[in-house]
Amino acid sequence: MAAMEKISPDIYAAFAKRSSGQGWESKKTTYMDYRDGSTNGELVTSVICADTGQQSVHRTLFAKDLVALLPNGTFHMGKRLVAIDNRPDGGYTLRWTDGSFTDADVVVGSDGIKSKCRQLLLGEDSPEAVPKFSKEFAYRGMVPMERAVAVLGEEFARNSMVNIGSDCLTTTYPVEKGTLLNLVACRSIDTWEHDEWVVPSSQEAVRKDFAGCGPVMQKVISMMDKPAMWALFDHPECSTFYKGRFALIGDAAHASTPHQGAGCGQAFEDALIVCNLLEDEQVVSAAHVEDALEAYDAIRRPRTLKIVNTSRENGEICMMRGEETRDDLRKIKATLDQRFHWIWHEDLDQQIQQAKLKMREVSEARHHNGAAK
């Protein structure tokens, strides 16, 4: 949220208009209650994020609000990228499926986990160009809060909760100012055999997948009237986020599983750093744009890829498959109580300054090497 506000107060206002926190005042500083899914919801630990607690939005509606903030004429919908050609001046020509072309001095690809930009930047034959299956899938749903309260009870419906189980978990949290409850039920699976990432399913299949799980988890899945199986993929590796004046941000660079709730926030952090670098007074030529993107890569890639991989780890921990925690709830609690703080308490002003310092170092090295030649 801090990154949103630093990019634009209007973006933060759009988020605040939609965001939902915990329903109970006593839980306002709680990020998530983690509960033993084999029981009636016995508490394992309450993870505290004192600054904000849990804040969630309905992503589709939030995305529409963000589009509404863009000035007319600055964006085009319904385009699908085919290729990016290098121009002699160092810029690019983007080719689209409708046969049209667009010239650009700089390209920033933010086209999601199935990114065409990523394939073009890394090489379509590169193993890093395609998403990796995380060995998990999820059923998802959303129900009116009144129904959720009737099924789960006030506490479990109006506040964020993860039920931990053996090779399974459920996550629930309020959205749209607490009028809806988002439902997620994850299972581990070794391989994904389907061509599509989202496959229609049935209540019978969900009940079979979660047979033997505790009563609260059974109540969660009972509300999934029209379930679909969603394969969970991510991008755990990437050798670079840029080449020349062409860069990747967001899920195109570092798509993550949802187990730390950090993927969307990292896209805003990316945008914050890129914007601050490109608008800096040091950037006065095309060569300086390359320096800016090299600095962006140096500062952002280690942090974001760590988030991708620790999110996978957190999923394993909450499905009782963690290497060091397994099904030991005391060890799981100890891990959960401390594993999020480095994500939440990042000093973004310091990160901006580090990026600008790195850009200056890159520029000076480029100048020195050019003079030496």
Coordinates of C-alpha atoms in Angstrom, one line a residue:
M1 CA 0.0 0.0 0.0
A2 CA 2.9 2.3 0.7
A3 CA 4.1 1.9 -2.9
M4 CA 0.7 2.8 -4.3
E5 CA 0.6 6.0 -2.3
K6 CA 4.1 7.0 -3.3
I7 CA 3.3 6.4 -7.0
S8 CA 0.0 8.3 -6.9
P9 CA -2.4 9.3 -4.1
D10 CA -5.2 8.6 -6.6
I11 CA -4.1 5.0 -6.9
Y12 CA -4.1 4.6 -3.1
A13 CA -7.5 6.3 -2.9
A14 CA -8.9 3.7 -5.5
F15 CA -7.5 0.9 -3.3
A16 CA -8.9 2.4 -0.1
K17 CA -12.3 2.8 -1.7
R18 CA -12.4 -1.0 -2.3
S19 CA -10.3 -2.5 0.5
S20 CA -11.6 -4.7 3.3
G21 CA -9.8 -5.3 6.6
Q22 CA -10.7 -7.6 9.4
G23 CA -14.4 -7.5 10.4
W24 CA -13.7 -7.4 14.2
E25 CA -12.1 -4.4 15.8
S26 CA -10.1 -6.7 18.1
K27 CA -8.4 -8.2 15.0
K28 CA -7.6 -4.9 13.1
T29 CA -3.8 -5.5 13.4
T30 CA -4.1 -9.2 12.4
Y31 CA -2.8 -10.2 9.0
M32 CA -4.2 -13.8 9.2
D33 CA -5.3 -16.3 11.8
Y34 CA -3.7 -19.7 11.0
R35 CA -5.8 -22.6 12.4
D36 CA -5.5 -26.3 12.7
G37 CA -7.6 -27.6 9.8
S38 CA -8.0 -31.1 11.4
T39 CA -10.0 -29.5 14.3
N40 CA -12.9 -27.2 14.8
G41 CA -10.5 -24.3 14.0
E42 CA -8.2 -24.4 16.9
L43 CA -5.8 -21.4 16.6
V44 CA -2.2 -22.1 15.8
T45 CA -1.1 -18.4 15.6
S46 CA -2.4 -14.9 14.8
V47 CA 0.2 -13.2 12.5
I48 CA 0.3 -9.5 13.4
C49 CA 0.9 -6.7 10.9
A50 CA 0.4 -3.7 13.2
D51 CA 0.6 -1.1 10.5
T52 CA -2.3 -2.3 8.4
G53 CA -3.6 -5.7 9.4
Q54 CA -5.1 -7.6 6.5
Q55 CA -6.3 -5.4 3.5
S56 CA -7.9 -7.1 0.5
V57 CA -9.7 -5.9 -2.7
H58 CA -11.8 -7.4 -5.4
R59 CA -9.1 -7.4 -8.1
T60 CA -11.4 -7.1 -11.1
L61 CA -13.2 -4.0 -9.7
F62 CA -9.9 -2.5 -8.5
A63 CA -8.4 -2.9 -12.0
K64 CA -11.4 -1.1 -13.5
D65 CA -10.9 1.7 -11.1
L66 CA -7.2 2.0 -12.1
V67 CA -8.0 2.1 -15.8
A68 CA -10.5 4.9 -15.1
L69 CA -7.5 7.0 -13.8
L70 CA -5.6 6.8 -17.1
P71 CA -5.9 9.9 -19.4
N72 CA -7.9 9.4 -22.6
G73 CA -5.7 8.5 -25.5
T74 CA -2.8 7.0 -23.4
F75 CA -3.9 3.4 -23.7
H76 CA -5.4 0.9 -26.1
M77 CA -7.4 -2.2 -25.3
G78 CA -7.7 -5.4 -27.2
K79 CA -4.2 -5.7 -28.4
R80 CA -2.1 -8.9 -28.4
L81 CA 1.7 -8.8 -29.0
V82 CA 3.3 -10.9 -31.7
A83 CA 6.9 -9.6 -31.8
I84 CA 9.2 -6.8 -30.9
D85 CA 11.8 -5.7 -33.5
N86 CA 14.9 -3.7 -32.7
R87 CA 15.2 -0.3 -34.5
P88 CA 18.5 1.1 -35.7
D89 CA 18.2 4.0 -33.2
G90 CA 18.0 1.5 -30.3
G91 CA 14.2 1.8 -30.0
Y92 CA 11.6 -0.8 -30.8
T93 CA 8.7 -1.6 -33.1
L94 CA 6.0 -3.7 -31.5
R95 CA 3.9 -5.9 -33.9
W96 CA 0.4 -6.8 -32.9
T97 CA -1.9 -9.7 -34.0
D98 CA -4.3 -7.2 -35.8
G99 CA -1.4 -6.3 -38.2
S100 CA -0.7 -2.9 -36.7
F101 CA 2.6 -1.6 -35.5
T102 CA 3.7 0.7 -32.6
D103 CA 7.1 2.4 -32.3
A104 CA 8.5 2.9 -28.8
D105 CA 11.7 4.3 -27.3
V106 CA 11.3 2.2 -24.2
V107 CA 9.2 -1.0 -23.6
V108 CA 8.1 -2.1 -20.1
G109 CA 6.3 -5.4 -20.3
S110 CA 3.7 -6.0 -17.6
D111 CA 1.6 -8.6 -19.4
G112 CA 1.1 -11.2 -16.7
I113 CA 2.4 -14.7 -15.9
K114 CA 1.9 -15.9 -19.5
S115 CA 3.9 -12.9 -20.7
K116 CA 4.8 -12.7 -24.4
C117 CA 7.3 -9.9 -23.4
R118 CA 9.1 -12.4 -21.1
Q119 CA 9.4 -14.9 -24.0
L120 CA 10.8 -12.2 -26.3
L121 CA 13.2 -10.8 -23.8
L122 CA 14.6 -14.1 -22.5
G123 CA 14.3 -16.1 -25.8
E124 CA 11.3 -18.3 -26.5
D125 CA 13.5 -21.4 -26.2
S126 CA 14.8 -20.4 -22.7
P127 CA 13.6 -22.6 -19.8
E128 CA 13.1 -19.4 -17.9
A129 CA 10.6 -18.0 -20.4
V130 CA 7.7 -20.2 -19.4
P131 CA 5.9 -20.5 -16.0
K132 CA 6.7 -23.5 -13.7
F133 CA 4.0 -25.6 -12.1
S134 CA 4.1 -25.2 -8.3
K135 CA 2.7 -28.7 -7.6
E136 CA -0.5 -27.2 -6.3
F137 CA -3.9 -26.3 -7.5
A138 CA -6.8 -24.4 -6.0
Y139 CA -10.6 -24.2 -6.0
R140 CA -11.8 -20.6 -5.8
G141 CA -15.1 -19.0 -5.1
M142 CA -16.8 -15.9 -3.6
V143 CA -20.0 -15.8 -1.6
P144 CA -22.2 -13.1 0.0
M145 CA -21.1 -12.4 3.6
E146 CA -24.5 -13.3 4.9
R147 CA -24.2 -16.8 3.6
A148 CA -20.7 -17.1 4.9
V149 CA -21.7 -16.1 8.4
A150 CA -24.6 -18.6 8.3
V151 CA -22.1 -21.4 7.4
L152 CA -18.9 -20.5 9.2
G153 CA -20.2 -18.2 12.1
E154 CA -19.3 -14.6 12.7
E155 CA -15.7 -14.9 13.7
F156 CA -14.5 -17.2 10.9
A157 CA -16.5 -15.4 8.2
R158 CA -15.8 -11.8 9.0
N159 CA -12.0 -12.2 9.6
S160 CA -9.1 -13.6 7.5
M161 CA -8.3 -17.2 8.1
V162 CA -6.0 -20.0 6.9
N163 CA -6.8 -23.6 7.8
I164 CA -3.6 -25.8 7.8
G165 CA -3.9 -29.4 6.7
S166 CA -2.0 -32.4 5.4
D167 CA -1.4 -31.6 1.7
C168 CA -4.2 -29.1 1.8
L169 CA -5.3 -25.7 3.1
T170 CA -8.2 -23.3 2.8
T171 CA -7.9 -19.5 2.9
T172 CA -10.8 -17.1 3.4
Y173 CA -10.9 -13.3 3.7
P174 CA -13.5 -10.5 3.3
V175 CA -13.5 -8.3 0.2
E176 CA -15.6 -5.4 -1.1
K177 CA -16.0 -3.7 2.3
G178 CA -16.9 -7.0 3.9
T179 CA -19.9 -7.7 1.7
L180 CA -18.3 -10.8 0.2
L181 CA -16.0 -13.6 1.4
N182 CA -13.3 -14.9 -0.9
L183 CA -12.7 -18.6 -0.8
V184 CA -9.6 -20.6 -1.7
A185 CA -9.0 -24.3 -1.2
C186 CA -5.6 -25.6 -2.2
R187 CA -4.3 -29.2 -2.7
S188 CA -0.9 -30.5 -3.6
I189 CA -0.5 -32.6 -6.8
D190 CA 2.7 -33.7 -8.5
T191 CA 1.8 -32.9 -12.1
W192 CA -0.8 -30.9 -14.0
E193 CA -2.1 -33.0 -16.9
H194 CA -4.5 -30.5 -18.4
D195 CA -3.7 -28.2 -21.4
E196 CA -5.7 -25.4 -19.7
W197 CA -4.8 -23.8 -16.4
V198 CA -8.5 -23.5 -15.3
V199 CA -10.6 -26.7 -15.6
P200 CA -14.3 -26.9 -14.7
S201 CA -15.0 -29.2 -11.7
S202 CA -17.9 -30.2 -9.5
Q203 CA -18.9 -30.2 -5.8
E204 CA -18.5 -34.0 -5.8
A205 CA -14.8 -33.6 -6.9
V206 CA -14.1 -31.0 -4.3
R207 CA -15.6 -33.1 -1.5
K208 CA -13.5 -36.0 -2.7
D209 CA -10.3 -34.0 -2.8
F210 CA -11.0 -32.7 0.8
A211 CA -12.3 -35.9 2.3
G212 CA -10.9 -36.4 5.7
C213 CA -10.2 -32.7 6.3
G214 CA -11.6 -31.0 9.4
P215 CA -15.1 -29.6 9.8
V216 CA -14.2 -25.9 9.2
M217 CA -12.5 -26.8 5.9
Q218 CA -15.6 -28.9 5.0
K219 CA -17.8 -25.8 5.6
V220 CA -15.5 -23.7 3.4
I221 CA -15.7 -26.0 0.4
S222 CA -19.4 -26.5 0.8
M223 CA -20.0 -23.0 -0.4
M224 CA -18.2 -23.5 -3.7
D225 CA -21.3 -24.0 -5.9
K226 CA -19.6 -23.9 -9.3
P227 CA -16.0 -24.9 -8.6
A228 CA -13.1 -24.9 -11.1
M229 CA -9.6 -26.2 -10.6
W230 CA -7.0 -23.5 -11.0
A231 CA -3.4 -24.7 -11.5
L232 CA -0.9 -22.6 -9.6
F233 CA 2.2 -21.6 -11.6
D234 CA 5.0 -19.2 -10.9
H235 CA 8.3 -17.8 -12.2
P236 CA 10.9 -18.9 -9.6
E237 CA 13.9 -18.0 -11.8
C238 CA 14.9 -15.2 -14.1
S239 CA 18.4 -14.3 -15.2
T240 CA 17.5 -10.7 -16.0
F241 CA 14.5 -8.4 -15.9
Y242 CA 15.9 -6.2 -18.7
K243 CA 17.8 -5.9 -22.0
G244 CA 18.7 -2.6 -23.5
R245 CA 15.6 -0.4 -23.1
F246 CA 13.3 -3.3 -22.7
A247 CA 12.2 -4.4 -19.2
L248 CA 9.7 -6.7 -17.4
I249 CA 7.7 -5.8 -14.3
G250 CA 5.0 -7.5 -12.2
D251 CA 3.9 -11.0 -12.9
A252 CA 5.8 -11.0 -16.2
A253 CA 9.0 -10.8 -14.2
H254 CA 8.2 -12.6 -11.0
A255 CA 4.7 -14.3 -10.8
S256 CA 4.2 -15.9 -7.5
T257 CA 1.9 -18.3 -5.7
P258 CA -0.6 -16.6 -3.4
H259 CA 0.7 -17.9 -0.1
Q260 CA 2.2 -14.7 1.1
G261 CA -0.3 -12.3 -0.4
A262 CA 2.6 -10.3 -1.8
G263 CA 2.5 -10.6 -5.6
C264 CA 0.4 -7.6 -6.5
G265 CA 2.3 -5.4 -4.0
Q266 CA 5.6 -6.3 -5.7
A267 CA 4.2 -5.1 -9.0
F268 CA 3.6 -1.7 -7.4
E269 CA 7.0 -1.6 -5.9
D270 CA 8.5 -2.4 -9.4
A271 CA 6.5 0.5 -10.9
L272 CA 7.6 2.8 -8.1
I273 CA 11.3 2.1 -8.7
V274 CA 11.1 2.3 -12.5
C275 CA 9.2 5.6 -12.4
N276 CA 11.6 7.2 -10.0
L277 CA 14.6 6.1 -12.1
L278 CA 13.2 7.2 -15.4
E279 CA 12.1 10.6 -14.1
D280 CA 15.5 11.2 -12.4
E281 CA 17.5 14.2 -13.6
Q282 CA 20.4 11.8 -14.5
V283 CA 18.3 10.3 -17.3
V284 CA 18.9 12.7 -20.2
S285 CA 19.6 10.3 -23.1
A286 CA 18.7 6.8 -24.4
A287 CA 22.0 5.4 -22.9
H288 CA 20.8 6.7 -19.5
V289 CA 17.5 4.7 -19.9
E290 CA 19.6 1.5 -20.2
D291 CA 21.4 2.6 -17.0
A292 CA 18.1 3.1 -15.2
L293 CA 16.8 -0.3 -16.2
E294 CA 20.1 -2.0 -15.2
A295 CA 19.7 -0.4 -11.8
Y296 CA 16.1 -1.5 -11.6
D297 CA 17.2 -5.1 -12.3
A298 CA 19.9 -5.0 -9.7
I299 CA 17.7 -3.7 -7.0
R300 CA 14.4 -5.4 -7.7
R301 CA 15.3 -8.9 -9.0
P302 CA 16.8 -10.3 -5.8
R303 CA 13.9 -9.2 -3.6
T304 CA 11.1 -10.3 -5.9
L305 CA 12.5 -13.7 -6.7
K306 CA 13.0 -14.3 -3.0
I307 CA 9.3 -13.5 -2.5
V308 CA 8.4 -16.0 -5.3
N309 CA 10.4 -18.8 -3.7
T310 CA 9.4 -18.1 -0.1
S311 CA 5.8 -18.1 -1.2
R312 CA 6.2 -21.6 -2.4
E313 CA 7.9 -22.5 0.9
N314 CA 5.0 -21.0 2.8
G315 CA 2.5 -23.1 0.8
E316 CA 4.5 -26.2 1.7
I317 CA 4.6 -25.2 5.4
C318 CA 0.8 -24.6 5.5
M319 CA 0.2 -28.0 3.8
M320 CA 2.5 -29.6 6.4
R321 CA 5.2 -30.4 3.8
G322 CA 7.8 -27.9 5.0
E323 CA 11.3 -29.5 5.2
E324 CA 11.9 -28.2 8.7
T325 CA 8.3 -28.0 10.0
R326 CA 6.4 -31.0 8.6
D327 CA 3.3 -31.5 10.8
D328 CA 4.8 -30.0 14.0
L329 CA 2.4 -27.1 14.8
R330 CA 4.8 -25.5 17.2
K331 CA 7.5 -25.3 14.5
I332 CA 4.9 -24.0 12.0
K333 CA 3.8 -21.3 14.5
A334 CA 7.4 -20.2 15.1
T335 CA 8.0 -20.0 11.4
L336 CA 4.8 -18.1 10.5
D337 CA 5.3 -15.6 13.4
Q338 CA 8.5 -14.2 11.8
R339 CA 8.5 -15.0 8.1
F340 CA 6.5 -12.0 6.7
H341 CA 8.2 -9.0 8.4
W342 CA 11.0 -8.6 5.8
I343 CA 8.3 -8.3 3.1
W344 CA 6.1 -5.8 5.0
H345 CA 8.6 -3.5 6.6
E346 CA 10.7 -2.6 3.5
D347 CA 12.0 1.0 3.5
L348 CA 10.8 2.1 0.1
D349 CA 12.5 5.5 0.2
Q350 CA 15.8 3.7 0.9
Q351 CA 15.1 1.3 -2.0
I352 CA 14.6 4.3 -4.3
Q353 CA 17.9 5.9 -3.1
Q354 CA 19.7 2.6 -3.6
A355 CA 18.4 2.3 -7.1
K356 CA 19.4 5.9 -8.0
L357 CA 22.9 5.3 -6.5
K358 CA 23.2 2.1 -8.5
M359 CA 22.1 4.0 -11.7
R360 CA 24.9 6.5 -11.0
E361 CA 27.5 3.8 -10.5
V362 CA 26.4 2.1 -13.8
S363 CA 26.5 5.4 -15.7
E364 CA 29.9 6.3 -14.4
A365 CA 31.3 2.8 -15.2
R366 CA 29.8 3.1 -18.7
H367 CA 31.4 6.5 -19.2
H368 CA 34.7 5.3 -17.9
N369 CA 34.7 2.3 -20.1
G370 CA 33.8 4.4 -23.1
A371 CA 36.6 6.9 -22.4
A372 CA 39.1 4.0 -22.0
K373 CA 38.2 2.8 -25.5

